Amino acid sequence: MVVAAGIGIAVLAPEPPATAQICSRVAAENTTLDKLHNALAAEIDAALQGATRDDARGILSSASCLNIEGVRGGGDEVLYISMKAEAARYWDDLHGVRALAYFSNTWHAESLMSSTKTDYGFGTLEEFLFPELALATADGAALIVSTELSGRDYHGLKTGRLELRRLDDLLRPLWRSEERVLLSARTLSADIALTMEYRPEPRVSLTGRLVANYETLWQRDGDHFVPRTSRFVPSPRRSAELFLSAIQSGDAERALTWASGTAVSRAILPSTNLTPYLPPPTGVSEIEEQERVYWDAIPETMRGAQPTTGRFTWALGESQLSLARELDQWKVTGIERFQPADVGDGGLATSARLNGPAGLAVDGSGNLYVADQENQRIRMVTPDGIISTVVGTGAPGFGGDGGVATQALLHGPRAVAIDRGGNLYVADTGNGRVRKVDPSGGISTAAGGGRLPVRQARRATEASLFPIAVAVDREGSLYVLSGCGEERCDDMIVKVTPAGDLSIVAGGGSESQSNVATQVSLEPLAVAADADGNIYIAELWSSIRKVSPGGEISNVLEIDQTGFASALAIGPGGSLYVTDPRSSRVLRGRSRIEGIDDPTGIAVDSSGTVYVSDGRNGHVWRIPAGGFASVVAGVATR
């Protein structure tokens, strides 16, 4: 094994202990969600036979496909076991396997999902999809917050209820609140709980918008909880959104109602260049922004510090929006020109600041391209280690097509690819486009930005896309992985010819076992193309699939249940490289590279040198074939 800078290359590890094999054994034998769920439940019950209360967590924690949440009260305990996203084939940890209640010195289990019914829940299997166990009390009761995805128009938010159940009676329900649009819930003591939800602010008449957070303080009264007091919590984000909406509709009067005094004048509004995107404010945590503590209603002994009411700033296109708290509302206090941060351009790449580096690509001259996602840029590192920005200004937004790439705006660029002619392609994910930068530095939209669903579009720029990965083949064709956006999930791979024609090459079907690529249903995460015209697709279900030039799809690699694939690259000789951020490793056949904390992107050059981005730590690693690993971009911390 070669070890360098905390990274090693080794053969795959031996089999994990028996309890850790629950997930891989069940997944290999049970293909449908119902079968998988029931088999997991049976494995869990068998593993806990005779287990003590303290042993249960240790036994189940070795099963990597399971989430374990739990609370204790007195001598009792509740554990809620759910399938993780990769195991459940969903984007969120939604599917419950077992609710386990410990009392009378033994574990009692209740299923949260039935293969014979379509709804989910405790007991009646119709009440909720995802329970969060919030509190267990000494008298054998448990306060449970249950949430579910609703078909109602709640802008994708979860609806949910508070419930009080008996630990010592298989979680028998004692009380349930009405349905609410819950953002969060927490317990402050055995008798007091706090919920936050979205509700229309009565003082604001903007149809269909949810403009305020609504907090309720609940107090236990016997076998139920009662709401004692509630209030609207002003949100700086909502004030900013209403301000932007008024500007974009040309209503200066309405915009000024969300401004502070004369700080923002009517004269500057018509010429203000603000994008419709509202990223998180700078220098402010989500908790501060939401003011999640209902300070006034909490008993004095539990209050802690009073919430701060500071200044919030958003970078919006070429401008910067500032807000401050005025009494019971947030108001816009200024619009200033956006000043991008110094990210180290022109200097050594190892001294530069990367913020969430993701996709990588290497050109024929050895230049490395990095999708610097949170810095809203594409960076280039030359073979001698100098870094520069080749696309983007650092401001989030859309603009610049037809001009110079360094003056264009990007919004969360996630992936890059470069063809043999030197054309750079950028998955401009937040803008729903793939941008193309030609060798002279001019930028244009190569795909996306249209209004038509993929199936109806014939030209790439007619289509509405959600690009999360890109690849190019030897003929100059572009492959785009279009994933899930706000309105729908495409979950397909589309091909864009050099002439701009669009076609579907994989996904979009309804079958799971077909060998025809366009007939299968996919949950793709990454795409790559080899020199022979084959397309490789990494799926959420830990498998790598290959699509031949003739359109036949097959499985070529299965990743064990301890990980999942997030990015792909093709090396010399057609060797396939796979990043696995969950297990902090890169796979190449039966060997692996370990020690990279969060491998989010990968590229391999013609000599076999591997480049891997570490999104969490802001690095890009360079690992020569058989050599020593080193940081090639980003400030090294190890």
XYZ file of C-alpha atoms in Angstrom:
638
model
C 0.000 0.000 0.000
C 1.299 3.479 -0.937
C 0.630 6.066 1.749
C 1.196 9.803 1.393
C -0.263 12.913 3.016
C -2.954 10.889 4.749
C -4.050 9.128 1.548
C -3.461 5.469 0.775
C -4.134 3.079 -2.088
C -5.146 -0.421 -1.093
C -7.232 -3.406 -2.064
C -10.800 -3.477 -0.815
C -11.247 -4.133 2.893
C -12.375 -7.525 4.252
C -16.029 -8.283 4.919
C -17.576 -6.215 7.767
C -18.938 -7.864 10.930
C -22.192 -9.801 10.639
C -24.457 -7.011 11.897
C -22.952 -4.631 9.359
C -24.039 -6.937 6.539
C -27.747 -6.350 7.125
C -27.965 -3.733 4.379
C -25.922 -5.427 1.665
C -27.491 -8.828 2.276
C -31.041 -7.477 2.176
C -30.399 -5.236 -0.841
C -28.965 -8.132 -2.838
C -32.051 -10.268 -2.309
C -34.883 -7.734 -2.283
C -35.340 -5.355 -5.187
C -38.649 -3.600 -4.502
C -39.058 -1.037 -1.740
C -41.729 -3.060 0.079
C -39.633 -6.224 0.056
C -36.547 -4.293 1.128
C -38.418 -2.658 3.985
C -39.913 -5.886 5.303
C -36.607 -7.752 5.049
C -34.785 -4.985 6.919
C -37.428 -5.043 9.634
C -36.978 -8.803 10.037
C -33.177 -8.433 10.207
C -33.490 -5.720 12.860
C -35.829 -7.824 14.983
C -33.469 -10.790 14.772
C -30.435 -8.652 15.672
C -32.144 -7.303 18.807
C -33.244 -10.665 20.206
C -32.187 -10.601 23.857
C -30.382 -7.251 23.512
C -30.195 -4.930 26.496
C -31.235 -1.314 26.217
C -27.636 -0.114 26.048
C -26.619 -2.728 23.458
C -29.245 -1.842 20.861
C -27.628 1.282 19.421
C -24.267 -0.428 19.033
C -25.824 -3.404 17.265
C -27.775 -1.288 14.786
C -25.140 1.397 14.170
C -23.018 -1.045 12.159
C -25.819 -1.269 9.558
C -24.773 1.590 7.289
C -28.088 1.941 5.441
C -29.997 2.810 8.630
C -30.555 6.073 10.482
C -31.026 5.719 14.230
C -32.806 8.403 16.235
C -33.880 7.995 19.824
C -34.804 9.482 23.179
C -34.918 8.229 26.761
C -37.181 9.022 29.676
C -36.720 7.411 33.075
C -35.947 3.744 32.445
C -37.656 3.703 29.033
C -36.379 4.457 25.553
C -37.676 4.861 22.017
C -35.582 4.239 18.905
C -36.815 5.239 15.457
C -35.082 3.352 12.628
C -35.300 4.677 9.069
C -33.645 3.842 5.759
C -31.082 6.342 4.561
C -31.598 8.163 1.275
C -29.414 5.849 -0.804
C -31.113 2.740 0.554
C -34.645 4.082 0.168
C -34.003 5.292 -3.390
C -35.323 8.711 -2.399
C -33.734 12.104 -1.900
C -34.636 12.264 1.772
C -34.605 9.890 4.723
C -38.332 9.253 4.548
C -39.044 5.577 4.963
C -39.439 4.251 8.478
C -38.548 0.625 9.168
C -39.124 0.122 12.877
C -40.250 1.994 15.962
C -38.674 0.263 18.964
C -39.915 0.911 22.490
C -37.934 -0.453 25.446
C -39.871 -1.194 28.609
C -40.222 -4.103 31.056
C -36.592 -5.019 30.281
C -37.236 -5.930 26.653
C -37.590 -4.348 23.215
C -41.011 -4.066 21.574
C -41.197 -3.322 17.840
C -43.804 -1.763 15.595
C -43.551 -1.417 11.834
C -43.871 2.008 10.226
C -44.588 0.730 6.725
C -46.746 -2.046 5.293
C -46.360 -3.814 1.971
C -50.144 -4.193 1.763
C -51.060 -0.529 2.147
C -49.999 2.648 0.396
C -49.919 4.932 3.436
C -47.494 4.969 6.310
C -47.588 5.447 10.052
C -47.824 3.873 13.476
C -50.618 1.389 14.028
C -53.193 2.535 11.469
C -50.514 3.049 8.806
C -52.252 6.151 7.516
C -51.160 8.993 9.706
C -47.690 10.097 8.714
C -44.535 9.305 6.820
C -41.608 10.514 8.940
C -41.774 10.706 12.752
C -39.132 12.574 14.726
C -38.946 11.479 18.349
C -38.636 14.711 20.252
C -38.971 13.824 23.934
C -39.481 10.883 26.272
C -40.798 11.662 29.766
C -40.407 9.855 33.042
C -44.060 8.771 33.153
C -43.650 6.589 30.050
C -44.979 9.045 27.455
C -43.242 10.251 24.284
C -43.893 13.525 22.443
C -43.417 12.801 18.745
C -43.304 15.244 15.862
C -44.550 13.536 12.708
C -44.160 15.070 9.270
C -45.204 14.056 5.777
C -44.831 15.328 2.228
C -48.181 16.789 1.273
C -49.840 17.141 -2.113
C -51.072 20.558 -1.096
C -49.468 23.687 -2.506
C -46.999 24.315 0.294
C -44.026 25.045 -1.977
C -42.496 21.647 -1.171
C -42.707 22.122 2.601
C -43.655 19.290 4.927
C -46.914 19.102 6.796
C -46.997 17.493 10.183
C -48.516 17.016 13.609
C -47.513 16.819 17.252
C -48.392 13.570 18.952
C -48.255 12.150 22.465
C -47.871 8.357 22.644
C -47.320 5.714 25.301
C -43.910 4.080 25.392
C -45.185 1.173 27.449
C -48.112 0.348 25.155
C -46.489 -0.037 21.706
C -46.600 3.721 21.191
C -50.391 3.889 21.496
C -51.548 7.410 20.517
C -52.963 9.558 23.316
C -53.332 12.862 21.476
C -52.651 14.397 18.071
C -52.677 18.037 16.956
C -54.213 19.242 13.712
C -52.084 19.286 10.558
C -49.518 22.096 10.350
C -46.848 23.238 7.901
C -43.962 22.532 10.253
C -40.487 23.925 9.703
C -39.139 22.730 13.019
C -40.115 21.600 16.487
C -38.149 21.191 19.668
C -38.738 20.520 23.343
C -37.722 23.022 25.998
C -38.629 20.828 28.966
C -40.740 17.773 29.734
C -43.838 19.969 29.546
C -43.016 22.676 26.982
C -42.511 22.352 23.227
C -41.925 24.969 20.538
C -42.979 24.659 16.890
C -42.243 26.884 13.915
C -44.265 26.885 10.722
C -44.996 28.992 7.656
C -48.246 30.919 7.598
C -49.441 33.797 5.409
C -48.696 37.057 7.195
C -52.104 38.822 7.558
C -50.574 42.284 7.077
C -49.219 41.357 3.652
C -51.559 40.806 0.713
C -49.422 38.949 -1.779
C -51.444 36.067 -3.190
C -49.947 32.636 -2.760
C -46.817 33.725 -0.889
C -45.845 32.399 2.519
C -44.190 35.410 4.043
C -43.689 34.810 7.748
C -42.584 32.260 10.292
C -45.177 31.446 12.938
C -44.111 30.166 16.341
C -46.311 28.401 18.864
C -45.439 27.524 22.449
C -47.131 24.311 23.622
C -47.589 23.158 27.220
C -48.494 19.680 28.397
C -51.801 19.276 30.190
C -52.295 15.650 31.190
C -52.456 13.442 28.115
C -52.288 16.245 25.573
C -50.469 19.476 24.723
C -52.254 22.813 24.393
C -51.032 25.932 22.517
C -50.381 28.637 25.097
C -49.236 31.515 22.943
C -48.218 32.243 19.324
C -46.625 34.994 17.290
C -45.427 35.866 13.806
C -41.653 36.144 13.538
C -40.513 38.669 10.947
C -38.135 37.172 8.393
C -35.451 39.211 6.600
C -35.536 36.759 3.722
C -39.257 37.306 3.158
C -38.860 41.079 3.264
C -36.070 40.846 0.685
C -38.174 38.593 -1.551
C -41.130 40.982 -1.439
C -38.839 43.909 -2.220
C -37.336 42.085 -5.193
C -40.741 40.988 -6.448
C -41.956 44.584 -6.449
C -38.876 45.792 -8.351
C -39.175 43.066 -10.958
C -42.836 43.940 -11.551
C -41.955 47.641 -11.895
C -43.927 48.655 -8.779
C -41.643 51.207 -7.134
C -44.285 52.264 -4.607
C -44.682 48.728 -3.276
C -40.912 48.233 -3.214
C -40.508 51.303 -1.044
C -42.905 49.891 1.573
C -40.187 47.325 2.266
C -37.436 49.973 2.436
C -36.250 51.989 5.418
C -37.110 55.682 5.241
C -35.193 57.423 2.469
C -32.304 54.932 2.426
C -33.618 53.549 -0.857
C -34.980 56.195 -3.214
C -37.568 55.780 -5.967
C -35.065 57.167 -8.468
C -32.615 54.263 -8.228
C -35.180 51.478 -8.432
C -35.850 51.457 -12.202
C -32.130 51.190 -12.995
C -31.252 48.696 -10.260
C -29.749 45.485 -11.669
C -30.971 42.814 -9.255
C -31.359 39.143 -10.112
C -34.337 37.129 -8.848
C -32.076 34.776 -6.887
C -31.812 35.032 -3.133
C -28.888 33.005 -1.771
C -28.216 32.773 1.980
C -27.144 36.085 3.550
C -23.476 36.574 4.247
C -22.159 36.236 7.769
C -25.493 35.139 9.261
C -26.537 31.697 10.438
C -29.920 30.252 9.583
C -30.884 30.214 13.257
C -30.181 33.932 13.578
C -32.096 34.638 10.401
C -35.181 32.710 11.468
C -35.066 33.728 15.145
C -36.047 30.234 16.166
C -36.209 31.021 19.893
C -39.596 32.317 21.021
C -37.865 34.431 23.634
C -40.777 36.423 25.014
C -42.952 33.391 25.795
C -40.318 31.076 27.222
C -40.150 30.948 31.035
C -37.474 33.293 32.309
C -35.283 30.506 33.663
C -35.063 28.965 30.184
C -34.604 32.033 27.998
C -30.880 32.351 27.583
C -29.717 35.321 25.520
C -32.279 37.490 23.730
C -32.229 36.973 19.941
C -29.981 39.270 17.959
C -31.480 41.671 15.431
C -28.449 42.518 13.328
C -27.822 43.491 9.723
C -28.279 41.068 6.832
C -26.621 41.305 3.429
C -27.359 39.480 0.175
C -25.224 39.434 -2.972
C -27.654 39.791 -5.896
C -26.182 39.883 -9.370
C -24.091 43.046 -9.672
C -25.633 44.577 -6.555
C -25.692 43.984 -2.819
C -28.868 44.245 -0.761
C -28.770 45.133 2.952
C -31.572 44.874 5.527
C -31.966 45.865 9.170
C -34.631 45.208 11.806
C -37.108 48.013 12.446
C -39.561 47.190 15.254
C -41.575 44.169 14.065
C -40.310 44.014 10.472
C -37.151 43.856 8.371
C -36.554 46.705 5.925
C -34.117 47.233 3.036
C -31.546 49.820 4.093
C -29.322 49.990 1.032
C -28.466 48.782 -2.468
C -24.763 48.853 -3.194
C -22.534 47.551 -5.939
C -21.452 43.994 -5.210
C -17.786 43.665 -4.231
C -16.535 40.115 -4.878
C -14.177 38.592 -2.364
C -10.470 38.223 -3.095
C -10.122 34.563 -4.012
C -6.423 34.601 -4.871
C -6.465 34.917 -8.661
C -3.069 35.476 -10.245
C -1.172 33.747 -7.466
C -0.299 30.205 -6.494
C -3.304 27.908 -6.546
C -2.277 26.437 -3.193
C -2.775 29.882 -1.630
C -6.135 30.524 -3.274
C -9.533 30.255 -1.612
C -11.915 27.648 -3.006
C -15.454 27.470 -1.665
C -17.209 24.164 -2.265
C -15.119 22.921 -5.211
C -17.077 20.332 -7.184
C -16.607 19.140 -10.784
C -13.155 18.950 -12.395
C -11.764 18.673 -15.927
C -8.274 18.585 -17.469
C -7.438 19.795 -20.992
C -4.785 18.530 -23.384
C -2.265 21.115 -22.169
C -2.528 20.005 -18.544
C -4.690 22.889 -17.345
C -7.056 21.919 -14.541
C -10.573 23.426 -14.423
C -12.471 23.605 -11.135
C -16.166 24.330 -10.611
C -15.769 26.679 -7.622
C -19.412 26.326 -6.713
C -19.968 28.728 -3.827
C -17.611 31.337 -5.294
C -19.779 31.354 -8.462
C -16.716 30.858 -10.692
C -14.840 28.400 -12.843
C -11.150 28.460 -11.926
C -8.201 27.291 -14.007
C -4.918 26.015 -12.581
C -1.993 25.990 -15.020
C 0.662 23.233 -14.983
C 2.983 25.628 -13.126
C 0.402 26.134 -10.365
C -1.029 29.593 -11.116
C -4.766 30.037 -10.629
C -7.201 32.369 -12.381
C -10.943 32.764 -12.969
C -12.008 31.847 -16.509
C -15.792 32.105 -16.049
C -17.848 34.248 -13.663
C -17.453 37.391 -11.589
C -18.136 35.937 -8.157
C -21.681 37.341 -8.079
C -24.588 34.855 -8.303
C -27.069 35.335 -11.145
C -27.488 34.941 -14.864
C -26.117 37.122 -17.640
C -23.277 37.709 -20.048
C -24.135 35.447 -22.979
C -22.580 36.817 -26.146
C -19.825 38.524 -24.184
C -16.631 37.632 -22.345
C -16.877 34.680 -19.947
C -15.076 36.476 -17.121
C -17.859 39.102 -17.105
C -20.699 36.572 -17.139
C -22.764 35.520 -14.118
C -23.136 31.937 -12.884
C -25.422 30.493 -10.235
C -24.045 27.463 -8.395
C -21.900 25.905 -11.157
C -21.621 22.222 -10.299
C -19.671 20.481 -13.067
C -17.315 21.114 -15.998
C -16.145 19.261 -19.116
C -13.789 20.204 -21.937
C -13.756 18.847 -25.487
C -10.846 18.183 -27.850
C -11.343 21.583 -29.496
C -10.800 23.442 -26.226
C -14.466 24.318 -25.643
C -15.324 24.408 -21.940
C -18.816 23.333 -20.825
C -20.224 24.397 -17.453
C -23.241 22.886 -15.693
C -24.704 26.206 -14.531
C -27.109 24.381 -12.273
C -28.896 27.293 -10.620
C -29.637 28.838 -14.003
C -30.860 25.584 -15.544
C -28.333 25.840 -18.389
C -25.119 24.419 -19.738
C -22.851 27.307 -20.689
C -20.193 26.973 -23.389
C -16.942 28.934 -23.357
C -15.024 28.852 -26.629
C -11.202 29.005 -26.813
C -11.338 32.799 -27.344
C -13.230 33.277 -24.043
C -16.687 33.977 -25.457
C -19.644 32.534 -23.581
C -23.031 31.284 -24.733
C -25.761 28.846 -23.674
C -25.254 25.404 -25.223
C -28.283 23.705 -23.642
C -31.189 24.568 -21.368
C -32.822 27.887 -20.689
C -35.869 26.973 -22.775
C -39.486 26.317 -21.833
C -40.132 22.907 -23.350
C -39.918 19.632 -21.405
C -37.023 17.495 -22.595
C -39.274 15.065 -24.450
C -40.759 17.852 -26.572
C -37.548 19.736 -27.366
C -35.610 19.092 -30.554
C -33.003 21.804 -30.102
C -30.892 21.904 -26.933
C -31.703 25.533 -26.131
C -35.457 24.871 -26.394
C -35.345 22.503 -23.433
C -35.892 23.223 -19.781
C -33.093 21.401 -17.932
C -31.677 20.957 -14.459
C -28.038 20.105 -15.279
C -25.993 18.569 -12.471
C -23.267 16.820 -14.508
C -21.769 17.072 -17.999
C -19.450 14.996 -20.201
C -18.167 15.159 -23.780
C -17.161 12.432 -26.234
C -14.461 12.250 -28.910
C -16.876 13.513 -31.573
C -17.623 16.703 -29.659
C -21.100 15.710 -28.516
C -22.182 16.928 -25.084
C -23.957 14.719 -22.541
C -26.032 16.403 -19.847
C -27.432 14.780 -16.730
C -30.708 16.596 -16.083
C -31.841 15.878 -12.544
C -34.535 17.364 -10.329
C -35.657 20.992 -10.341
C -38.436 22.820 -8.536
C -41.178 21.678 -10.918
C -40.203 18.137 -11.894
C -37.524 15.464 -12.046
C -36.083 14.582 -15.460
C -33.598 11.966 -14.205
C -32.239 11.339 -17.679
C -29.126 11.744 -19.792
C -29.527 13.872 -22.928
C -27.138 14.206 -25.851
C -26.417 17.509 -27.579
C -24.703 17.278 -30.963
C -22.201 19.928 -32.140
C -25.054 21.269 -34.293
C -27.225 21.764 -31.184
C -29.708 18.910 -31.725
C -31.019 17.223 -28.590
C -31.995 13.615 -27.914
C -32.492 11.355 -24.887
C -29.909 8.596 -24.534
C -30.832 7.129 -21.133
C -33.564 7.370 -18.527
C -37.048 8.748 -18.695
C -38.660 5.320 -18.899
C -40.651 3.304 -16.381
C -38.904 -0.081 -16.416
C -36.247 -1.294 -14.006
C -34.976 -4.396 -15.812
C -34.978 -3.374 -19.492
C -31.710 -3.409 -21.440
C -32.915 -0.492 -23.599
C -31.449 2.671 -22.072
C -34.351 4.967 -22.945
C -36.895 2.591 -21.407
C -35.359 2.407 -17.926
C -36.082 4.571 -14.930
C -32.905 6.141 -13.531
C -31.865 8.099 -10.450
C -28.569 9.415 -11.859
C -25.913 11.368 -9.981
C -23.003 11.517 -12.455
C -22.088 10.838 -16.098
C -18.892 10.152 -18.058
C -18.039 9.199 -21.647
C -15.185 6.974 -22.853
C -13.221 6.919 -26.120
C -15.355 4.101 -27.560
C -18.625 5.999 -27.332
C -19.885 4.324 -24.161
C -21.675 6.414 -21.539
C -21.294 5.631 -17.832
C -23.937 6.649 -15.290
C -23.649 6.621 -11.508
C -26.964 5.949 -9.818
C -28.251 6.709 -6.361
C -28.668 2.987 -5.717
C -24.894 2.472 -5.585
C -24.567 1.091 -9.100
C -22.653 2.180 -12.189
C -24.361 1.509 -15.507
C -22.981 1.591 -19.041
C -24.865 2.641 -22.160
C -23.355 1.312 -25.387
C -23.340 3.328 -28.643
C -26.275 1.156 -29.718
C -28.363 2.203 -26.699
C -28.068 -0.972 -24.631
C -27.730 -0.462 -20.870
C -26.012 -2.809 -18.431
C -24.573 -2.802 -14.911
C -20.778 -2.663 -14.765
C -20.083 -2.011 -11.075
C -21.936 -2.287 -7.771
C -20.684 -0.258 -4.819
C -21.162 -1.841 -1.423
C -23.856 -0.406 0.820
C -21.382 1.621 2.877
C -21.078 4.189 0.095
C -22.474 5.757 -3.054
C -21.061 7.237 -6.246
C -21.133 11.003 -6.753
C -18.747 11.591 -9.693
C -17.118 9.582 -12.486
C -14.037 9.889 -14.666
C -12.449 7.793 -17.409
C -8.693 7.260 -17.252
C -6.125 5.885 -19.715
C -7.156 2.584 -21.228
C -10.795 3.170 -20.347
C -10.336 2.612 -16.597
C -13.273 3.903 -14.554
C -12.803 6.075 -11.459
C -15.631 6.667 -8.961
C -15.810 9.102 -6.042
C -17.571 7.933 -2.886
C -17.973 10.878 -0.459
C -19.904 8.867 2.070
C -16.951 6.541 2.646
C -14.289 9.200 1.877
C -12.702 7.205 -0.924
C -12.122 6.973 -4.675
C -12.595 3.599 -6.342
C -10.748 2.239 -9.360
C -11.779 -1.346 -10.035
C -10.827 -3.364 -6.960
C -8.410 -0.756 -5.615
C -9.207 2.454 -3.829
C -7.769 5.775 -2.736
C -8.629 6.675 0.848
C -8.272 9.674 3.112
C -10.030 12.417 1.106
C -12.675 13.764 3.424
C -15.365 14.762 0.919
C -14.482 13.690 -2.653
C -17.026 15.554 -4.779
C -15.395 15.754 -8.209
C -12.775 13.838 -10.178
C -10.706 14.093 -13.349
C -7.891 11.944 -14.758
C -5.308 13.179 -17.271
C -3.611 11.261 -20.070
C -0.733 10.168 -17.803
C -3.087 8.618 -15.241
C -2.723 11.423 -12.699
C -5.925 11.688 -10.650
C -7.376 15.004 -9.468
C -10.010 14.939 -6.717
C -11.897 17.883 -5.241
C -12.566 17.902 -1.498
C -15.731 19.984 -1.257
C -15.892 20.229 2.502
C -12.293 21.359 2.990
C -11.925 23.502 -0.143
C -9.032 21.572 -1.746
C -8.166 19.825 -4.960
C -5.783 16.868 -4.570
C -3.318 15.645 -7.191
C -2.422 11.941 -7.042
C 0.087 10.740 -9.676
C -0.039 7.081 -10.673
C 2.096 5.253 -8.097
C 3.221 8.556 -6.585
C 2.524 10.811 -3.617
C -0.615 12.856 -3.034
C -0.481 16.630 -2.653
C -2.844 19.592 -2.666
C -2.785 21.322 -6.047
C -5.397 24.018 -5.361
C -6.967 25.542 -2.276
C -5.312 26.370 1.022
C -4.043 23.086 2.460
C -5.041 22.233 6.034
C -3.296 18.870 6.386
